[in-house]
Short mmCIF file of C-alpha atoms in Angstrom, two decimals:
data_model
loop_
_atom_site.label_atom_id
_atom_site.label_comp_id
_atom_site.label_asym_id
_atom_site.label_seq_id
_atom_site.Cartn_x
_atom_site.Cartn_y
_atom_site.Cartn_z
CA UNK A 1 0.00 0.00 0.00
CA UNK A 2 1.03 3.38 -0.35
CA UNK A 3 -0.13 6.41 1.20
CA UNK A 4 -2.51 8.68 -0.10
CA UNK A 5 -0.78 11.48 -1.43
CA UNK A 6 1.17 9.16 -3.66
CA UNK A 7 -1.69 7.30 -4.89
CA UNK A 8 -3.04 10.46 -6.62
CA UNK A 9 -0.77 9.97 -9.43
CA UNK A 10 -1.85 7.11 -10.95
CA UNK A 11 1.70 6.06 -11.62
CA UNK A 12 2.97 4.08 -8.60
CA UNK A 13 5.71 6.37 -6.69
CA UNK A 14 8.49 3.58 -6.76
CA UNK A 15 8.52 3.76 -10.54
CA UNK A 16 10.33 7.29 -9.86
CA UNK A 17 12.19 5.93 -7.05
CA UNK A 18 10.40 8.13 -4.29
CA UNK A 19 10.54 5.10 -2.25
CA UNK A 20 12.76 3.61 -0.07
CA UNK A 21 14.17 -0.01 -2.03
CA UNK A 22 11.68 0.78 -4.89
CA UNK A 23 13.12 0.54 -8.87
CA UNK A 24 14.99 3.57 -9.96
CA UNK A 25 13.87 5.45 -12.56
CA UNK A 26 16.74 4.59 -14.95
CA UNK A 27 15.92 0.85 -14.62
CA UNK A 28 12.02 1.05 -15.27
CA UNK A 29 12.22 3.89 -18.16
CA UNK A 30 14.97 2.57 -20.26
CA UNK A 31 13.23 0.24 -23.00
CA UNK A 32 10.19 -0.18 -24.60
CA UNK A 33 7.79 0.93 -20.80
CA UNK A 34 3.99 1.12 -21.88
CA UNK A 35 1.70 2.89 -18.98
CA UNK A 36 -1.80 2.35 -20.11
CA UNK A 37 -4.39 3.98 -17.55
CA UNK A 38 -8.09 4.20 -17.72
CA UNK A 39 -9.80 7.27 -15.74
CA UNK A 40 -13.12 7.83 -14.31
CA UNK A 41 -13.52 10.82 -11.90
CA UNK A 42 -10.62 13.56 -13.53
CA UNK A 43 -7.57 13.71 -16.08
CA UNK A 44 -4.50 11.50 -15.73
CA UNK A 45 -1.57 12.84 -13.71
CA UNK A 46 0.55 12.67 -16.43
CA UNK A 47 -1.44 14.98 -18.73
CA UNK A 48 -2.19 17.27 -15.82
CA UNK A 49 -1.91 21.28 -16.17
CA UNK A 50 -0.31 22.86 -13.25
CA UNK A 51 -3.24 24.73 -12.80
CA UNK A 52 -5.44 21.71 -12.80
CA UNK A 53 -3.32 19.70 -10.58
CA UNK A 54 -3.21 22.25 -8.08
CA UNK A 55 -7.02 22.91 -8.27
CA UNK A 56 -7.35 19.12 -7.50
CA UNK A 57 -5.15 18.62 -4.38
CA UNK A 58 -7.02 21.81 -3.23
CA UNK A 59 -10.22 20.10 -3.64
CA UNK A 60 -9.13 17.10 -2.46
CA UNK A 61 -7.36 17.88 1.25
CA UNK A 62 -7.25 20.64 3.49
CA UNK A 63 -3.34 21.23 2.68
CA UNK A 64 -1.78 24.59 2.95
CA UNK A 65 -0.42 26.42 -0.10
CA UNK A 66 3.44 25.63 0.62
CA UNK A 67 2.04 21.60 0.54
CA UNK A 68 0.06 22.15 -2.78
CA UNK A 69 2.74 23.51 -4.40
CA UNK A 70 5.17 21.04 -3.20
CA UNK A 71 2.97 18.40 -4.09
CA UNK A 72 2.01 20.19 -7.43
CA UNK A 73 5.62 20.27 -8.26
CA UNK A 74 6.56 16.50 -7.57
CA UNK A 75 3.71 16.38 -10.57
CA UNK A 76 5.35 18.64 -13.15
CA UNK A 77 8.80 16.25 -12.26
CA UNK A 78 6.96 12.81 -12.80
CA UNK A 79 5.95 14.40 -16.34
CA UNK A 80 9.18 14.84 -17.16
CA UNK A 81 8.71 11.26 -17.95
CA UNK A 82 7.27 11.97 -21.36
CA UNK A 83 9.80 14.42 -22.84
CA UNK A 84 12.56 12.25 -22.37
CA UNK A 85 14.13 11.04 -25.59
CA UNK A 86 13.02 7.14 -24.39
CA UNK A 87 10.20 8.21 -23.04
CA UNK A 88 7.59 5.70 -22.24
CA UNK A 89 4.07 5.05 -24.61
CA UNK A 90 1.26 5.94 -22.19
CA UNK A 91 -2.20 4.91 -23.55
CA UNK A 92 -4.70 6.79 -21.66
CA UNK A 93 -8.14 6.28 -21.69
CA UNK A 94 -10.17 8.89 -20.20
CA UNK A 95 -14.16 9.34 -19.61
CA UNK A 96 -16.03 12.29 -20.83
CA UNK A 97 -17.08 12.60 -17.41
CA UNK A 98 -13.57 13.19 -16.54
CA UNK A 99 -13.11 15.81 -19.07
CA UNK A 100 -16.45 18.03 -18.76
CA UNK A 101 -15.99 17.75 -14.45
CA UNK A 102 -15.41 21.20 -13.00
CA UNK A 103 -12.49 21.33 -11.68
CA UNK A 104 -11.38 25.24 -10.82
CA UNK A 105 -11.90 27.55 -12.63
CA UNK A 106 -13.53 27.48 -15.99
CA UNK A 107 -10.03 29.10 -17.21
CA UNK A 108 -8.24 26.09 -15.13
CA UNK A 109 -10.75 23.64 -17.28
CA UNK A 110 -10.42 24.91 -20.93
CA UNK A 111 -6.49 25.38 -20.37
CA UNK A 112 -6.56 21.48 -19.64
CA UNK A 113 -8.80 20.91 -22.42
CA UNK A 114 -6.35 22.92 -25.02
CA UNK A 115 -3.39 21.45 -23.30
CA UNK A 116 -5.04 17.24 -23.59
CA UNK A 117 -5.49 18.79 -28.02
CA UNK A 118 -1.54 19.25 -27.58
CA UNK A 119 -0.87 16.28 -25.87
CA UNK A 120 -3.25 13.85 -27.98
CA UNK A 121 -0.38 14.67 -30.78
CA UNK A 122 2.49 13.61 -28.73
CA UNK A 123 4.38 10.65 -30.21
CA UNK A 124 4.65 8.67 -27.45
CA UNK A 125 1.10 9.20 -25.90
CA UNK A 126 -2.15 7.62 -27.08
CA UNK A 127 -5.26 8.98 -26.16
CA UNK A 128 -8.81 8.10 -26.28
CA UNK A 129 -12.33 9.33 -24.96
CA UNK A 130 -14.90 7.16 -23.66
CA UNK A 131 -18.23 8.73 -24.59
CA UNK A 132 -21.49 9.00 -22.75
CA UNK A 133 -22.82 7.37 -25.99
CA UNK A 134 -20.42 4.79 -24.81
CA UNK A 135 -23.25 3.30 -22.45
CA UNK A 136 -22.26 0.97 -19.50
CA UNK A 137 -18.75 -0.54 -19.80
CA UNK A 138 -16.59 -3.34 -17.53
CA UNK A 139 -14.72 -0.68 -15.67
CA UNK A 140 -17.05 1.67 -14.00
CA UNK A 141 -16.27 0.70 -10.78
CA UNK A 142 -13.29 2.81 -10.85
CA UNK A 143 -9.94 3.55 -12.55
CA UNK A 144 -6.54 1.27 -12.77
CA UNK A 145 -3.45 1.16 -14.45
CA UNK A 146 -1.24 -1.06 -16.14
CA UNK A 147 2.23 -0.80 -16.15
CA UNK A 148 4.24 -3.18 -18.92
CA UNK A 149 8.06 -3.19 -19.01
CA UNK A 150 10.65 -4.25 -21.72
CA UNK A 151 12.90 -6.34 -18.55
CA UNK A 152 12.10 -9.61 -18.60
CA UNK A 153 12.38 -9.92 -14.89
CA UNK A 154 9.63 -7.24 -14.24
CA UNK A 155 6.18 -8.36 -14.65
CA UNK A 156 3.18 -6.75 -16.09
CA UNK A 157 1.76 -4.75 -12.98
CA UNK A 158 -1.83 -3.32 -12.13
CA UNK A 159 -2.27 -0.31 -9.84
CA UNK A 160 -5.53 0.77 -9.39
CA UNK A 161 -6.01 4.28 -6.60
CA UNK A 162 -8.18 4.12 -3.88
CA UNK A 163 -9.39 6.39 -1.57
CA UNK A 164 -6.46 6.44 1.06
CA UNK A 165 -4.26 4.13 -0.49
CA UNK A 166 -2.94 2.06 -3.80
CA UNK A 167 -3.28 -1.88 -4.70
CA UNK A 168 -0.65 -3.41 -6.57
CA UNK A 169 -1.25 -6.98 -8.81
CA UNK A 170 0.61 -8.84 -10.34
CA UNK A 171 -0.70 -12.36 -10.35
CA UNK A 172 -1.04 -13.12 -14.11
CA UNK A 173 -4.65 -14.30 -13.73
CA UNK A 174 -5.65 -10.83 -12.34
CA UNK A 175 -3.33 -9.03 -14.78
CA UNK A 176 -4.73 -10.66 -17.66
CA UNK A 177 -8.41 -9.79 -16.47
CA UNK A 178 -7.64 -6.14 -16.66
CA UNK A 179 -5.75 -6.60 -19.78
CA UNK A 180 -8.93 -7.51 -21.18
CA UNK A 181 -11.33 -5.16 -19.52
CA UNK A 182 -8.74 -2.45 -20.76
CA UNK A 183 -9.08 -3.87 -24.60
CA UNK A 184 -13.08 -3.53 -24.42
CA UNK A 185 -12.54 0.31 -23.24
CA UNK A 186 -10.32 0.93 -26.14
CA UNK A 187 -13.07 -0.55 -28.51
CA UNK A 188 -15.66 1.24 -27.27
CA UNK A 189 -13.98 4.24 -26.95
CA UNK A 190 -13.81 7.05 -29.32
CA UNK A 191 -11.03 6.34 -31.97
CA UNK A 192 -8.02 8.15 -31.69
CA UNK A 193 -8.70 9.80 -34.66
CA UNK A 194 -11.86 11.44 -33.59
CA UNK A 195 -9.74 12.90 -30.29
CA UNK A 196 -9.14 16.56 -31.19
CA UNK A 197 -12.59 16.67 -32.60
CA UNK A 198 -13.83 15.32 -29.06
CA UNK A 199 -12.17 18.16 -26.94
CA UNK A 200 -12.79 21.23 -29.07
CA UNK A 201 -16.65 19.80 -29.03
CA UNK A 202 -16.39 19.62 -25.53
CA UNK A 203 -13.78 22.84 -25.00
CA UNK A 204 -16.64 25.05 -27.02
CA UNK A 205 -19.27 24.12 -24.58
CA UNK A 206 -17.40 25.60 -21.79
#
């Protein structure tokens, strides 16, 4: 388990080596890494304005501004991640929910918006929208993701948040079951063609 703070970034902290004995970042980066996430409630860590992340750690303790901002900042460093030269494939799947939710300001929201159109032509991120057209799907009983490394001695690994702590699998049975749950989102999600078109149609009605 792992505390609270940490779970909010839907990348397990010991990928970055924040804790004590975890992988260093060197280790779990180098190669062919693929983090693919699915999101219910609010946008990815990873693709997360500054603005937006600190709106949500407002919103989501009673921290003071010198702990939002230090916690706001360990953010911007974990996204580091994706402009590294190697950088890692993250495959993000992300409900409409997610990405019409208040969060802020409605100058925090459409910079996030405009900032996910950027991001959605990064090379080495994927991104999709689940739609309300969508209808029920396998995962709404919350988000998860799963973490796939090029080493052969690290296996396939799902993390999936909860409310004052993180869960960690890695039995192949259990892997394999969100392997496949995370498959069905991708087919009925939005194509990843029809992204930018999804979040200027949303971005305009805000």
């Amino acid at each position: 388990m792992v505390s609270s703070e940490d779970s909010a970034w839907d990348v397990p902290p010991s990928i970055f080596g924040t804790r004590s004995g975890g992988p260093t970042v060197q280790r779990l980066v180098l190669g062919n890494q693929v983090i693919r996430t699915y999101q219910i409630q609010f946008v990815p860590g990873l693709l997360q304005t500054e603005g937006y992340a600190r709106a949500l750690i407002r919103q989501g303790s009673a921290a003071s501004e010198e702990e939002i901002a230090r916690r706001s900042e360990l953010r911007a460093s974990r996204q580091e991640i994706l402009r590294r030269p190697d950088a890692p494939q993250l495959w993000v799947v992300v409900d409409e929910g997610a990405l019409r939710r208040p969060v802020g300001s409605r100058e925090i929201v459409r910079e996030q918006l405009k900032y996910l159109v950027e991001m959605a032509d990064h090379p080495a991120v994927t991104l999709q929208i689940l739609s309300f057209s969508a209808g029920a799907h396998s995962a709404m009983g919350g988000p998860f993701s799963i973490l796939r490394f090029a080493e052969p001695d690290l296996h396939d690994v799902v993390y999936i948040e909860q409310l004052t702590s993180a869960l960690y699998l890695d039995k192949p049975a259990e892997v394999d079951s969100y392997l496949e749950v995370m498959e069905q989102l991708c087919l009925q999600a939005e194509p990843v063609a029809n992204t930018t078109k999804v979040l200027k149609q949303i971005l305009s009605e805000i």
